[in-house]
Coordinates of C-alpha atoms in Angstrom, one line a residue:
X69 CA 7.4 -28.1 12.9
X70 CA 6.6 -29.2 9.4
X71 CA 5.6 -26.5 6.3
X72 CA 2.7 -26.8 4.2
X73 CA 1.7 -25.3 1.6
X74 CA -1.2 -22.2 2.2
X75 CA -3.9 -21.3 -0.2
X76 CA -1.3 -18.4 -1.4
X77 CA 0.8 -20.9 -2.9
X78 CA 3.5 -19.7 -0.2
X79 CA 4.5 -21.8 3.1
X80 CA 3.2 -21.8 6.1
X81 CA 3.5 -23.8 9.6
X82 CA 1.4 -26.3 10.6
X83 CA -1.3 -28.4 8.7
X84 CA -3.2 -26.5 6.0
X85 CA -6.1 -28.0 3.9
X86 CA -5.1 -28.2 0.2
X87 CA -8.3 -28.2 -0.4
X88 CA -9.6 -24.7 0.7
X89 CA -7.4 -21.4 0.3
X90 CA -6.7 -19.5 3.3
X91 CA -8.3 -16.8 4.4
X92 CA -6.0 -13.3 4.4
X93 CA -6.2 -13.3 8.2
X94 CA -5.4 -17.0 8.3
X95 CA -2.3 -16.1 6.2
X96 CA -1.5 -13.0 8.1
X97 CA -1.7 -15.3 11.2
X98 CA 0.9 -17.7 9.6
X99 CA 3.3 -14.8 9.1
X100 CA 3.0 -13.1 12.4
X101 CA 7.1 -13.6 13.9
X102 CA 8.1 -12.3 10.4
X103 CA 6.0 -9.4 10.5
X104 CA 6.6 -8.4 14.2
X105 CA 10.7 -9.0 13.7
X106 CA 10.2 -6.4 10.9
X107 CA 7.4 -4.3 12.4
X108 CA 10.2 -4.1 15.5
X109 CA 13.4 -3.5 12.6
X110 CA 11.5 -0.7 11.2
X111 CA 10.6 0.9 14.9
X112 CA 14.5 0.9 15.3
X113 CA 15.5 2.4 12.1
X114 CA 12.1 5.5 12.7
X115 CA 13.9 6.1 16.3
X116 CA 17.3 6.5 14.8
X117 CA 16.0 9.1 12.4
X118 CA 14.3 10.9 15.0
X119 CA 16.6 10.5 18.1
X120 CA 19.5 11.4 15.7
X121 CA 18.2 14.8 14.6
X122 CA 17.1 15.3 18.1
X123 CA 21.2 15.7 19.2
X124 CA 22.4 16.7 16.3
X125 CA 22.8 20.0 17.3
X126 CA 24.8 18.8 20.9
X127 CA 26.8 16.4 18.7
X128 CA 27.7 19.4 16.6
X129 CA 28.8 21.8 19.3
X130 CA 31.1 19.7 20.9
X131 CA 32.4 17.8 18.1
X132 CA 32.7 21.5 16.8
X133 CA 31.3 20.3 13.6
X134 CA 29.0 23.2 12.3
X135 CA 30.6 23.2 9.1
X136 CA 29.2 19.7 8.1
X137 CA 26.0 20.0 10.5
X138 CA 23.9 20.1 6.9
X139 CA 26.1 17.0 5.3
X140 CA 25.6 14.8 8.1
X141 CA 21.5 14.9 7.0
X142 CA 22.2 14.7 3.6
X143 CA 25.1 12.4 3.2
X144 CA 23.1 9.5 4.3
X145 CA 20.1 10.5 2.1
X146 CA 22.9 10.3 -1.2
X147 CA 24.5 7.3 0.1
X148 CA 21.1 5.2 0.7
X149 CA 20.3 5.9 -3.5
X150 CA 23.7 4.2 -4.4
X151 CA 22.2 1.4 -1.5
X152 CA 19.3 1.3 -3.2
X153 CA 20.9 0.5 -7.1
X154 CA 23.2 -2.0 -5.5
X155 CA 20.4 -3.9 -3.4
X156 CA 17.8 -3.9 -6.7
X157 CA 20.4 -5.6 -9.0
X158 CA 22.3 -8.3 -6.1
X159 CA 18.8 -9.1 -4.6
X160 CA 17.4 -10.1 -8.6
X161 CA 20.8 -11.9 -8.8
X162 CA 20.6 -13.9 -5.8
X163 CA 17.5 -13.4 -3.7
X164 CA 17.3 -10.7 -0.9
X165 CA 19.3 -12.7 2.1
X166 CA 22.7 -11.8 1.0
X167 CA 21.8 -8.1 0.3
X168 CA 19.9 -8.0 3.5
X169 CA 22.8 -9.6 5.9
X170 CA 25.2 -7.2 3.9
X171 CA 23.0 -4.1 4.7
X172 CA 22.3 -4.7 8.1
X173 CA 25.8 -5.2 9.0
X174 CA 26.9 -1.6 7.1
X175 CA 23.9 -0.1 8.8
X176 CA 25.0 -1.2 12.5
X177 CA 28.7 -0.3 11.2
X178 CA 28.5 3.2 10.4
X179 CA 26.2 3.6 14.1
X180 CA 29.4 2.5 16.1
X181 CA 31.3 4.6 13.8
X182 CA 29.0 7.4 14.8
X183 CA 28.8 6.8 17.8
X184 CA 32.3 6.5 19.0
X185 CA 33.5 9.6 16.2
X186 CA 35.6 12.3 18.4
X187 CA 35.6 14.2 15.8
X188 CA 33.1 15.6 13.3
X189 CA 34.3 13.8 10.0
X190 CA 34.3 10.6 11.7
X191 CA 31.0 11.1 12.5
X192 CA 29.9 12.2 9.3
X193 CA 31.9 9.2 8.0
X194 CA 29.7 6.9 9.8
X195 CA 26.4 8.6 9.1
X196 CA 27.2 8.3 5.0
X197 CA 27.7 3.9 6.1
X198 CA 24.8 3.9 7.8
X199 CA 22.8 5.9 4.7
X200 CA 24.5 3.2 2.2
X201 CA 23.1 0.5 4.4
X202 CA 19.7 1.6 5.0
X203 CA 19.0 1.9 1.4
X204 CA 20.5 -1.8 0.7
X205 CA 17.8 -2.8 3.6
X206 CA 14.6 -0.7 2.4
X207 CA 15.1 -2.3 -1.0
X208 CA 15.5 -5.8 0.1
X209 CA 12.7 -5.7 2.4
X210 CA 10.5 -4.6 -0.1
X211 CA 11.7 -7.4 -2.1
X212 CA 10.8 -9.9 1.0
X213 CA 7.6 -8.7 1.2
X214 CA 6.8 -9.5 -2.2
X215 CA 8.0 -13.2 -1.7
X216 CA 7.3 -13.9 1.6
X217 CA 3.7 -12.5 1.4
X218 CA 1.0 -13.2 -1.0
X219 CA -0.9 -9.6 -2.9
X220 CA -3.4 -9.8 -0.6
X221 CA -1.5 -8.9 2.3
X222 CA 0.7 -6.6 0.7
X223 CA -1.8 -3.7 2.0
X224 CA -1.5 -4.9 5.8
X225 CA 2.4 -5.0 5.3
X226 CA 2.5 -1.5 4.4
X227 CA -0.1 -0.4 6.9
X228 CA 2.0 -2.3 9.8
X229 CA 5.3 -0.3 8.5
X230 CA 3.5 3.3 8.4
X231 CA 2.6 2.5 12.2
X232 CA 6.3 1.5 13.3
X233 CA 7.0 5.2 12.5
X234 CA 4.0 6.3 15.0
X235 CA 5.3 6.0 18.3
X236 CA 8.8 7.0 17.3
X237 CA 8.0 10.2 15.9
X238 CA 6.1 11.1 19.2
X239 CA 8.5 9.7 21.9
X240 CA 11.4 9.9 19.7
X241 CA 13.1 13.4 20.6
X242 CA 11.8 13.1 24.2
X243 CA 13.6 9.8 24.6
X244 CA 16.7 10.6 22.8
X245 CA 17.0 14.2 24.8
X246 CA 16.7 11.8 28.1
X247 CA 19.1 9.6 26.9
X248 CA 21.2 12.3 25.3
X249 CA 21.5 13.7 29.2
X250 CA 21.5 10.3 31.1
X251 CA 24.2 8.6 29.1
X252 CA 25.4 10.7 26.8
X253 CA 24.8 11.6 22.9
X254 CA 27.1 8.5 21.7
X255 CA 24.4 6.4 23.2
X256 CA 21.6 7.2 20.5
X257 CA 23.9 5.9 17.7
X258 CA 25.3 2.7 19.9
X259 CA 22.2 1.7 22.0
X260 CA 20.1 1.7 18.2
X261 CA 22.9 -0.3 16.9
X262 CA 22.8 -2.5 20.0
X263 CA 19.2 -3.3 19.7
X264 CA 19.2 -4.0 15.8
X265 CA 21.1 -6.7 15.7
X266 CA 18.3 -9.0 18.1
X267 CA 16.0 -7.5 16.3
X268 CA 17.2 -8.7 12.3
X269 CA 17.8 -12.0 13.7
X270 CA 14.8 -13.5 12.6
X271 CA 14.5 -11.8 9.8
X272 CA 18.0 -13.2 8.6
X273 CA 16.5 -16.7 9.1
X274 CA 13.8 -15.9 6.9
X275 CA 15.1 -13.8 3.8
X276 CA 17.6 -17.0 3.8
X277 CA 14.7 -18.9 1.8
X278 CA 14.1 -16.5 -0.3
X279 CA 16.4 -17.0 -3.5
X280 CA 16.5 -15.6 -6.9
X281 CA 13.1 -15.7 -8.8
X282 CA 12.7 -17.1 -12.1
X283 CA 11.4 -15.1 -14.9
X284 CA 7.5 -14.8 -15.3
X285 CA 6.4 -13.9 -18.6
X286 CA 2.6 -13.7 -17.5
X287 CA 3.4 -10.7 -15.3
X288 CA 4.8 -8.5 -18.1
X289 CA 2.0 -6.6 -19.6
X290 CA 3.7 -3.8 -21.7
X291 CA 0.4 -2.5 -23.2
X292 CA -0.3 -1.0 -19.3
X293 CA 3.2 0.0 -18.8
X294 CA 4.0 -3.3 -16.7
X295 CA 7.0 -3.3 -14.9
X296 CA 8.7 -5.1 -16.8
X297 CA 8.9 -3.3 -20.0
X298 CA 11.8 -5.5 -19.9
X299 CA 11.1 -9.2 -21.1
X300 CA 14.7 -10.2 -20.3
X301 CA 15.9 -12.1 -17.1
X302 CA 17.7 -9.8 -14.2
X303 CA 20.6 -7.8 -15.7
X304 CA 24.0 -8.5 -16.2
X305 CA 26.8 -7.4 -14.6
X306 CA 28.1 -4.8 -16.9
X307 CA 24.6 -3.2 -16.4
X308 CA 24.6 -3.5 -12.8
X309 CA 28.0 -1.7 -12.8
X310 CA 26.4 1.3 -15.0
X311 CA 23.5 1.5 -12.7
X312 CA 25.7 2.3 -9.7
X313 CA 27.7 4.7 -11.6
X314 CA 24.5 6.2 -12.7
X315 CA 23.6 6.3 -9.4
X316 CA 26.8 7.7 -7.5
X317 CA 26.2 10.6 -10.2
X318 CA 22.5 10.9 -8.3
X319 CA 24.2 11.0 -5.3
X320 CA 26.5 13.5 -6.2
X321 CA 23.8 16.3 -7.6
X322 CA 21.4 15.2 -4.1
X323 CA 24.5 16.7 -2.2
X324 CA 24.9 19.8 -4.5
X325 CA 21.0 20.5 -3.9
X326 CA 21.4 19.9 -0.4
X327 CA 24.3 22.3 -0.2
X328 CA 22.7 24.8 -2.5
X329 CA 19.8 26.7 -0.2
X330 CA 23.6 27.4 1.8
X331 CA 25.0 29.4 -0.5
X332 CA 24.9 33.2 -1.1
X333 CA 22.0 34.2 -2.6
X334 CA 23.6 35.2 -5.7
X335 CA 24.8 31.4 -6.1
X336 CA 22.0 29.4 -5.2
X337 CA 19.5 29.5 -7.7
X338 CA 21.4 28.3 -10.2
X339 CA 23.1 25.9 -8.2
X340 CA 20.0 24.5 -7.2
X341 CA 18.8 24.1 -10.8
X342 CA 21.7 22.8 -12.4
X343 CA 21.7 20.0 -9.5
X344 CA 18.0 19.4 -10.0
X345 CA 18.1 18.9 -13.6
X346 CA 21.7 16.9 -13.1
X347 CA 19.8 15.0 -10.8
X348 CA 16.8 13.9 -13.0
X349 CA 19.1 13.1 -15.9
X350 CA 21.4 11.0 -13.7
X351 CA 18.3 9.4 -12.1
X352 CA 16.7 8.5 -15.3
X353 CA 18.1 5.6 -16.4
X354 CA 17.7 4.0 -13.1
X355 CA 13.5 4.2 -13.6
X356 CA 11.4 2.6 -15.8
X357 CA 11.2 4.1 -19.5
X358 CA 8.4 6.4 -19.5
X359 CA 8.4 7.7 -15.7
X360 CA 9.0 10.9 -16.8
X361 CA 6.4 11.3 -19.6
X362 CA 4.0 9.6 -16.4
X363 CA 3.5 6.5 -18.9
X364 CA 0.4 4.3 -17.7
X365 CA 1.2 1.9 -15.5
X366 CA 4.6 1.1 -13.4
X367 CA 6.1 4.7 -14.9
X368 CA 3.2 6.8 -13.3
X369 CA 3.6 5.2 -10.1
X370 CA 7.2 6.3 -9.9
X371 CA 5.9 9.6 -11.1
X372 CA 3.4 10.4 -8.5
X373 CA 5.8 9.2 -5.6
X374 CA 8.3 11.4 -6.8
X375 CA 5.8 13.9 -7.0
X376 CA 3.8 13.6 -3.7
X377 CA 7.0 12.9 -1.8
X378 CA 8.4 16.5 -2.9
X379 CA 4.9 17.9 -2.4
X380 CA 4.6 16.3 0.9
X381 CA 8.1 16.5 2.7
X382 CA 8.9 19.4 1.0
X383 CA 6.0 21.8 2.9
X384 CA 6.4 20.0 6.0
X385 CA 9.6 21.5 7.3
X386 CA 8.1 24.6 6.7
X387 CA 4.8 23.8 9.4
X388 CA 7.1 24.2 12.6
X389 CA 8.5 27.1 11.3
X390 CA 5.6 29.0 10.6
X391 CA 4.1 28.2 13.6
X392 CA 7.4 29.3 15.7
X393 CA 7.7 32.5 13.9
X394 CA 4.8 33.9 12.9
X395 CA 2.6 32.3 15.6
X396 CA 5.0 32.6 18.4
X397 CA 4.9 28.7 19.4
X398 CA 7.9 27.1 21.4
X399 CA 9.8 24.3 19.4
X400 CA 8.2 21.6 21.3
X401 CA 4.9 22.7 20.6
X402 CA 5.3 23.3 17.4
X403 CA 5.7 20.0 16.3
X404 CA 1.9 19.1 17.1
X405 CA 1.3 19.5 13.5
X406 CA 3.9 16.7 12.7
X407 CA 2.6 14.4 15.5
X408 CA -1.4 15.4 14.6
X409 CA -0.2 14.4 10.4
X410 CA 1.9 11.3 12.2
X411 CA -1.1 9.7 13.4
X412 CA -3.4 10.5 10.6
X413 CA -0.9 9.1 7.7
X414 CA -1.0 6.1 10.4
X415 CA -4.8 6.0 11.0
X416 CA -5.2 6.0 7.2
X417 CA -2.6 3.6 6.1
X418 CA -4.1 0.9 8.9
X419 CA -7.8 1.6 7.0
X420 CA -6.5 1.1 4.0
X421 CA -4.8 -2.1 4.9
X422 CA -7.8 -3.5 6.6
X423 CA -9.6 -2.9 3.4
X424 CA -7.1 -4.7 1.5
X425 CA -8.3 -5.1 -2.2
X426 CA -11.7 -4.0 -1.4
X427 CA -10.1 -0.8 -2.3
X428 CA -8.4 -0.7 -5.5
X429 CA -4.9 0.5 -5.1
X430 CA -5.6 3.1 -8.2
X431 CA -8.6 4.7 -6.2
X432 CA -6.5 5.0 -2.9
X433 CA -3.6 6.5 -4.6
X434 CA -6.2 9.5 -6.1
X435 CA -7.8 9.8 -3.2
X436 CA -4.7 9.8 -0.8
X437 CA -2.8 12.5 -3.9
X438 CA -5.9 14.2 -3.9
X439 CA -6.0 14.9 0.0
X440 CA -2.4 16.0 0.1
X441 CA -3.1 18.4 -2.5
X442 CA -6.0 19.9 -0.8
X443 CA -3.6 20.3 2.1
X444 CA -0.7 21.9 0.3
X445 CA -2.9 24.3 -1.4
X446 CA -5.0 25.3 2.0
X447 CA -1.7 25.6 3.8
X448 CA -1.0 28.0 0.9
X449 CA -3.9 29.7 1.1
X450 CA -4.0 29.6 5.3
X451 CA -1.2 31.1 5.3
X452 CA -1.2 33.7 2.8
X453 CA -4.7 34.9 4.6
X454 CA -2.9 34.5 7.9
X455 CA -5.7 32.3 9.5
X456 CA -4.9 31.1 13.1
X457 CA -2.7 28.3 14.1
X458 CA -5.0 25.6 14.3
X459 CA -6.1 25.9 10.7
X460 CA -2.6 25.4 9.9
X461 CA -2.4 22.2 12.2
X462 CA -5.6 20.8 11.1
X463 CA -5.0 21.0 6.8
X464 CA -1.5 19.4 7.5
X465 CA -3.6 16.8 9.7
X466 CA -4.9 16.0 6.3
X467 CA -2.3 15.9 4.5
X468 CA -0.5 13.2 6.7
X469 CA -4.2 11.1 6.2
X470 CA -3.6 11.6 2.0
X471 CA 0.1 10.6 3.1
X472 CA -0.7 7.2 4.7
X473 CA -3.3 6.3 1.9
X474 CA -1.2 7.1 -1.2
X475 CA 2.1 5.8 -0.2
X476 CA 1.0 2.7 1.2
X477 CA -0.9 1.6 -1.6
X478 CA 2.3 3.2 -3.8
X479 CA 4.3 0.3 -2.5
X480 CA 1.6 -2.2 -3.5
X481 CA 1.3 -0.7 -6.9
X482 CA 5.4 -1.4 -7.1
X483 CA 5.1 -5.1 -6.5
X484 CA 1.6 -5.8 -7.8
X485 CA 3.7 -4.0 -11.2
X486 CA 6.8 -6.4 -10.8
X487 CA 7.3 -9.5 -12.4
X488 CA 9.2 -11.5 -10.0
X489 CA 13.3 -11.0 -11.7
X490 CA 12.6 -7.2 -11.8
X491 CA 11.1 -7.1 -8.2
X492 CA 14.3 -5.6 -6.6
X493 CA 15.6 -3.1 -9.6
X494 CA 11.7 -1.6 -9.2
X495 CA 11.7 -1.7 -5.2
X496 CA 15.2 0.3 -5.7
X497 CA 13.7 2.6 -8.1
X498 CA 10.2 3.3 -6.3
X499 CA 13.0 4.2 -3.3
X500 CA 15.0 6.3 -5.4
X501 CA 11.8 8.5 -6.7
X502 CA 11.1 9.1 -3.2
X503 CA 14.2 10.1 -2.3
X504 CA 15.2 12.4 -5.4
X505 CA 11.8 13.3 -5.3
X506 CA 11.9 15.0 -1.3
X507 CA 15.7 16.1 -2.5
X508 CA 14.5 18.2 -4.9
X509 CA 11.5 19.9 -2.9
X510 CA 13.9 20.5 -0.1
X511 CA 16.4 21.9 -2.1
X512 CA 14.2 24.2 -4.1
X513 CA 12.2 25.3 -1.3
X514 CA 15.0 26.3 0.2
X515 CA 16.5 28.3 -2.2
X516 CA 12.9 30.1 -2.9
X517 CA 12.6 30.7 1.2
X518 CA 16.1 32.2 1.2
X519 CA 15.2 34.0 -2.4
X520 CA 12.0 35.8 -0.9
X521 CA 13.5 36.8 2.4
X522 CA 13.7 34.2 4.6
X523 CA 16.1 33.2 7.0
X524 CA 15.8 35.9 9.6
X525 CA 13.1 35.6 11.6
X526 CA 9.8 36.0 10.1
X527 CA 9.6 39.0 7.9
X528 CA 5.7 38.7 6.6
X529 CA 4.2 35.2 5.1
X530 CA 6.1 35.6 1.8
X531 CA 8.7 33.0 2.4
X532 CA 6.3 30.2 3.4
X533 CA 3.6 31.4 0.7
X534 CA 6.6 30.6 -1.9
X535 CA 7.9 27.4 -0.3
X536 CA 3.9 26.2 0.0
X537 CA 3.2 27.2 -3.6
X538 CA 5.9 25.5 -5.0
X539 CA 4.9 22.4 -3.4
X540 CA 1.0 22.8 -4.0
X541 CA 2.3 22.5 -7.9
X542 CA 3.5 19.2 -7.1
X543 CA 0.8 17.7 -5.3
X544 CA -1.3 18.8 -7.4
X545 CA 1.0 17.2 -10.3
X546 CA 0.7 14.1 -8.2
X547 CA -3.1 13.9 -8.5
X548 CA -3.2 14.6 -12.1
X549 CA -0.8 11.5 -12.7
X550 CA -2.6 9.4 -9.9
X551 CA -5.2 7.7 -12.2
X552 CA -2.7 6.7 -14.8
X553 CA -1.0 4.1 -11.9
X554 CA -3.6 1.5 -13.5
X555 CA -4.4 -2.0 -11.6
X556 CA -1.6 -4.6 -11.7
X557 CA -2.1 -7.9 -12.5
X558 CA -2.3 -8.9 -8.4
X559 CA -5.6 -6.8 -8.5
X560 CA -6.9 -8.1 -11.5
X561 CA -10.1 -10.2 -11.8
X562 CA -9.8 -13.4 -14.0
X563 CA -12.4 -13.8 -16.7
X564 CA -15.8 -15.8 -16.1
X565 CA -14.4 -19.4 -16.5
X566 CA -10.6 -18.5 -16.5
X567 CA -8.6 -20.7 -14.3
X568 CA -7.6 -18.3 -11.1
X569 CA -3.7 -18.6 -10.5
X570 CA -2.2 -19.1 -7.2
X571 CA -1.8 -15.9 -5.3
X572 CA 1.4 -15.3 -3.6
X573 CA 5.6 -15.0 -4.7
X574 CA 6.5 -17.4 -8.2
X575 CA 9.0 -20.1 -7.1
X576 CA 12.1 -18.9 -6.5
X577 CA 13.6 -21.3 -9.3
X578 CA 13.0 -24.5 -10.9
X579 CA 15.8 -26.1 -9.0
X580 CA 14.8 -24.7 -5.8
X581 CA 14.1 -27.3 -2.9
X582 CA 10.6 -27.8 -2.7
X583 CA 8.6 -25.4 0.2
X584 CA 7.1 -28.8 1.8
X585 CA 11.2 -30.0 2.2
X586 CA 11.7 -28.1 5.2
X587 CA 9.8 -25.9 7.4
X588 CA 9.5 -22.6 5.6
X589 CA 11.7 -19.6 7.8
X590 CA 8.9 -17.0 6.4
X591 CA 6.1 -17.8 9.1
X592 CA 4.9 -17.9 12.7
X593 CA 6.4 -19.7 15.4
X594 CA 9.4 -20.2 13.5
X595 CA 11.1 -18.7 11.1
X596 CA 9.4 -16.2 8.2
X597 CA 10.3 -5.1 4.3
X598 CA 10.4 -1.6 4.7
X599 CA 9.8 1.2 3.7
X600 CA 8.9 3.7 5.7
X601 CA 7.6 6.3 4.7
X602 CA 9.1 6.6 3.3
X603 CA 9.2 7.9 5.2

């Protein structure tokens, strides 16, 4: 197998004309064993998430591990944002492999940890390794993506990731019950941790190409808030060292809002907002300057995913409930509105991927922030008029369609914003938006549920009304910042007569082997991240 070089400017296998540019579906084809080993990776990680709060509460009773049943969700969550700081900075360094390898192998650690934990600390233990890992891979995938595929693709990437978390959200909690009852609970955490190591095989052979990138002063573009509103090359270490500590601080206030909504209602509001405003201060100087004015550019596209993540995650917890208690739904049905928004925010994120750059990025993201706001607000309003259960189903339908529109096109904003050296400290920060962002919704709605009178079975549609209010105000946020995300250079038309550059990642650096040296580990047949969505 021999690499050429593909009208992207990135390698593929196989003969390829240097005189006409591949077509995206001829470069897609060229990439296909990278993007199935990763399509398969992130399948893996969406069945852990689901399978694992599945038997929870079994691994709980007989570990007799109450006490921490809330910790073992949200220790991983503050873990993954010191993953994510550490990932951004090592994979600018040195290129994504080492990250990648490093990750994975934390990731599969802290599952055997898990799974063979006798008692609950252990267990919790391993569920903070596997949280530190899995924000070291999200980042470094993202960071793969933008080298291993050229812009135009970036859309189908993020389509293809949004559908690995499809089938596991339906089968999920059926298949990890069976298992749960066949072989034990252990066997969720060490049959996942089994299977992921086959399946990050290829994908260690490919990231292994991908080094540093050099620095690309024609991708900064300060006047739209580009993402590098930083014209230096990757940080040092002394930065890198104030970024994690910055981050273990985010970590830190994510658990205190976590453990807030648990507290006695006398405590928890001002737990909640102490951590909430700890956790924005700590977080800022891990985002771009401006995010939190919603600066035009790469700072408004943090913005709105911190925003429609809180507005998006943040009312969905409260779907089953509703229809549990007020409607009088078992548990198993009651997540049809999860599964109905699952397949929409799939659906949408596979149309906007087959539309690629047809359609903008900046009109995707208003119209997918503009659905989800739509949704939050009727599910206010639903509820508050007390309109049957469908109505309920069907406006969350839409807000899993916004979902898959916005946040796909999100991560393409991220990259199409990144000059190549910044490309993992803005894949860590995009990460870290989403992740304070759902933190905070969670937390607050939590405290405003148990604030209003929830928590003991359903006592009128107050505590929802609050807890969907409070998020309508962020999605509605979200769509108000949407149109400031602007259109990255990848998405740019050149000038009548301007020379059109190469599409696809810059070289990794000048002393780099060249791509036609050796067959390229980034494409079919041989050789060659995620995000979910996040989720």
């Amino acid at each position: 197998m021999s690499g050429s070089v593909d009208g992207s400017g990135t390698t593929t296998d196989g003969p390829a004309s240097p005189d006409a540019p591949a077509s995206p579906d001829a470069l897609w084809r060229g990439r296909r064993t990278t993007s199935l080993a990763m399509f398969a990776l992130v399948v893996l990680v969406a069945f852990e998430s689901f399978a694992v709060t599945t038997v929870m509460p079994e691994v709980a009773a007989v570990l007799d591990g109450r006490a921490l049943y809330a910790f073992a969700f949200a220790g991983p969550l503050a873990t993954g944002v010191v993953g994510m700081v550490v990932a951004g900075a090592w994979a600018d360094r040195r290129g994504p492999a080492a990250p990648f390898a490093a990750g994975t192998l934390v990731f599969v650690a802290g599952l055997v940890v898990a799974g063979a934990a006798t008692s609950m600390p252990v267990l919790v233990a391993g569920r903070l390794a596997q949280g530190l890992g899995g924000g070291v891979v999200n980042v470094t995938l993202l960071v793969a993506v933008a080298r291993a595929y050229p812009a135009v693709l970036h859309p189908r990437v993020f389509a293809w990731f949004s559908t690995a978390w499809v089938l596991p959200s339906i089968v999920g909690p059926a298949v990890a019950g069976f298992l749960a009852e066949l072989a034990g609970w252990r066997w969720v955490f060490l049959g996942v941790a089994l299977l992921v190591v086959p399946a990050t095989v290829p994908l260690l052979g490919a990231v292994r190409g991908l080094g540093p990138a050099r620095h690309d002063p024609a991708r900064a573009d300060p006047a739209e808030g580009s993402p590098a509103t930083r014209e230096a090359p990757p940080a040092g270490r002394d930065d890198a060292a104030r970024r994690v500590l910055w981050a273990v601080l985010v970590a830190a206030a994510v658990l205190a809002l976590n453990v807030a909504a648990q507290l006695p209602r006398a405590w928890s509001a001002p737990v909640a907002v102490v951590a909430a405003v700890a956790a924005l201060a700590a977080a800022r100087p891990l985002l771009p300057r401006g995010t939190l004015r919603a600066r035009a550019g790469l700072p408004s596209v943090i913005t709105t995913r911190v925003l429609v993540s809180g507005a998006f995650f943040g009312a969905q917890v409260y779907v089953p409930y509703l229809l549990v208690d007020r409607d009088g739904w078992s548990t198993s049905a009651s997540g049809l509105g999860l599964s109905t928004a699952a397949l929409a925010w799939s659906a949408s994120s596979i149309v906007q991927g087959r539309l690629g750059h047809r359609l903008p990025s900046r009109t995707a993201v208003r119209i997918g922030t503009a659905l989800v706001a739509v949704a939050v607000v009727g599910a206010t309003v639903v509820t508050l008029l007390g309109l049957p259960a469908w109505a309920v189903v069907a406006v969350w339908t839409a807000a899993g369609a916004g979902m898959g529109m916005a946040s796909s096109r999100l991560n393409v904003l991220v990259l199409g914003w990144s000059a190549p050296q910044d490309q993992g400290r803005n894949s860590a920060a995009h990460n870290i938006g989403d992740s304070v962002g759902a933190s905070l919704a969670l937390a607050l709605t939590g405290v405003v549920v148990v604030s209003v009178g929830g928590g003991d079975g359903y006592v009128g549609p107050g505590p929802f009304v609050a807890a969907f209010a409070l998020t309508a105000l962020l999605a509605l946020g979200a769509a108000a910042v949407a149109p400031r995300v602007g259109v990255p250079p990848t998405e740019r038309r050149p000038a009548p007569g301007a020379a059109t550059p190469p599409e696809g990642p810059s070289p990794a650096r000048p002393d780099a082997p060249s791509p036609t040296a050796a067959a390229s580990p980034l494409t079919a047949g041989g050789s060659a991240a995620a995000s979910a969505p996040s989720t």
